[in-house]
C-alpha positions as a printed Julia matrix, in Angstrom:
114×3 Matrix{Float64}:
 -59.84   -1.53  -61.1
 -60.72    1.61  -59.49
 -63.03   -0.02  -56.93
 -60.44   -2.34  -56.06
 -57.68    0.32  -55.87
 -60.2     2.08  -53.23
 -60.48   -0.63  -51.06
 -57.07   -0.66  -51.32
 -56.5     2.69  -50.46
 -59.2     2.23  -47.51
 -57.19   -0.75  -46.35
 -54.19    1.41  -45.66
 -56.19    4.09  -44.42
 -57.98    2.6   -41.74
 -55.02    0.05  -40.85
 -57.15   -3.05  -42.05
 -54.74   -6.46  -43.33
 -56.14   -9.2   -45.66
 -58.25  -11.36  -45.26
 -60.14   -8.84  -42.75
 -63.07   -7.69  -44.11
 -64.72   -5.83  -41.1
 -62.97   -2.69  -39.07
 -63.99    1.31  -39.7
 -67.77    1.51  -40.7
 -66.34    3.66  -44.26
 -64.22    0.7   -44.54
 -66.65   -1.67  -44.64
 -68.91    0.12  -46.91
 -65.96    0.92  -49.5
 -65.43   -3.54  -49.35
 -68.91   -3.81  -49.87
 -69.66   -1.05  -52.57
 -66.37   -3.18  -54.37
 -67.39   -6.52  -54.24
 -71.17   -5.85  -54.39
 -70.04   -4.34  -58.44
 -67.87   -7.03  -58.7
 -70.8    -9.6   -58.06
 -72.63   -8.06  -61.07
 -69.81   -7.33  -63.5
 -70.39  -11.4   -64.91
 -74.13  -10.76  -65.86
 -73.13   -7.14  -67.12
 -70.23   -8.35  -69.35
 -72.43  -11.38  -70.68
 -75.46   -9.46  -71.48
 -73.54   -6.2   -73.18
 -71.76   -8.93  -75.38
 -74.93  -10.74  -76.38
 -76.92   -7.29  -76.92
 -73.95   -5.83  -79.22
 -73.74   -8.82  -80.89
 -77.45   -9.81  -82.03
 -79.09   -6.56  -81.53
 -76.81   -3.56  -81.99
 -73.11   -2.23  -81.63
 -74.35    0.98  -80.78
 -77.35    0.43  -78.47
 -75.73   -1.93  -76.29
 -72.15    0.49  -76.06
 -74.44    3.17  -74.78
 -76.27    1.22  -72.13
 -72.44   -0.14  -71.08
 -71.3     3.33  -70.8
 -74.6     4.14  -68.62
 -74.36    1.31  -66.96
 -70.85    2.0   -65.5
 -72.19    5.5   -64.83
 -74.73    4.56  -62.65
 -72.04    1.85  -60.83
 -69.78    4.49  -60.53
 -72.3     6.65  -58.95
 -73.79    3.38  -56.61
 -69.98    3.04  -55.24
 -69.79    6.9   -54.64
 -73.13    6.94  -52.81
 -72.71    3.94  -50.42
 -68.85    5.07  -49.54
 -70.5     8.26  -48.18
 -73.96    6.28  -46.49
 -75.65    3.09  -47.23
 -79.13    5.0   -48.32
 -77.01    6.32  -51.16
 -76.51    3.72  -53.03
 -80.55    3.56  -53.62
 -80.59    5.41  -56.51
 -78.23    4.85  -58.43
 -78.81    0.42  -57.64
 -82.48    0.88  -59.2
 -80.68    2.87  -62.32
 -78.18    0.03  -62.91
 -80.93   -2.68  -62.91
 -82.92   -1.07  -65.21
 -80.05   -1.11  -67.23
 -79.26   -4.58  -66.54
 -83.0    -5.62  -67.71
 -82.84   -3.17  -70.46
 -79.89   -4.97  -72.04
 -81.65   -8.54  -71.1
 -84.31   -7.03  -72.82
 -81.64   -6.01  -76.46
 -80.07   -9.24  -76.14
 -83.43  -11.74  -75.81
 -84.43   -9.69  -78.98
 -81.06  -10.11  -80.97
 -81.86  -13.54  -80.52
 -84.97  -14.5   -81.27
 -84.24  -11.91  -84.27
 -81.77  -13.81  -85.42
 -83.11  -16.89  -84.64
 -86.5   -16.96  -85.72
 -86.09  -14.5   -88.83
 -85.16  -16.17  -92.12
């Protein structure tokens, strides 16, 4: 919600009306920092669900919480300059691959384990 609200915000700010997606350069990076998270937010939401579930409640919470961290930190870079969202994008996707990681081990774990 609080990427959303920003582009919001940005919308007003800049004098940009829906549908239009392109105006002020900081515009257009706020719109794409937003819908750039909310691209990954399905794969996020499935795999912190899976991980919690067959792996662990706590190990999966704590990469969530990182994860959104690192997001929150990818929006704040890019709003400033594109080359800031670098950092923080590699963080998230390690993230992202270290909860594909919990959640194709739940899995098998409970799976293949009597």
């Amino acid at each position: 919600a609080y990427f959303a609200l920003q582009v919001i915000y940005a919308r007003r700010k800049y004098k940009i009306s829906p549908p239009n997606t392109t105006g002020h350069p900081e515009f257009e990076r706020i719109f794409r920092a937003q819908a750039n998270c909310s691209e990954y937010f399905p794969i996020f939401i499935s795999l912190l669900w899976v991980a919690g579930i067959f792996f662990h409640q706590g190990m999966a919470a704590a990469c969530g919480l990182l994860y959104l961290y690192t997001r929150f930190k990818y929006f704040q870079g890019y709003t400033v300059a594109t080359q800031g969202r670098l950092g923080p994008l590699y963080a998230s996707a390690r993230l992202l691959w270290l909860l594909l990681g919990l959640a194709v081990a739940g899995l098998l774990a409970h799976f293949l384990l009597p």
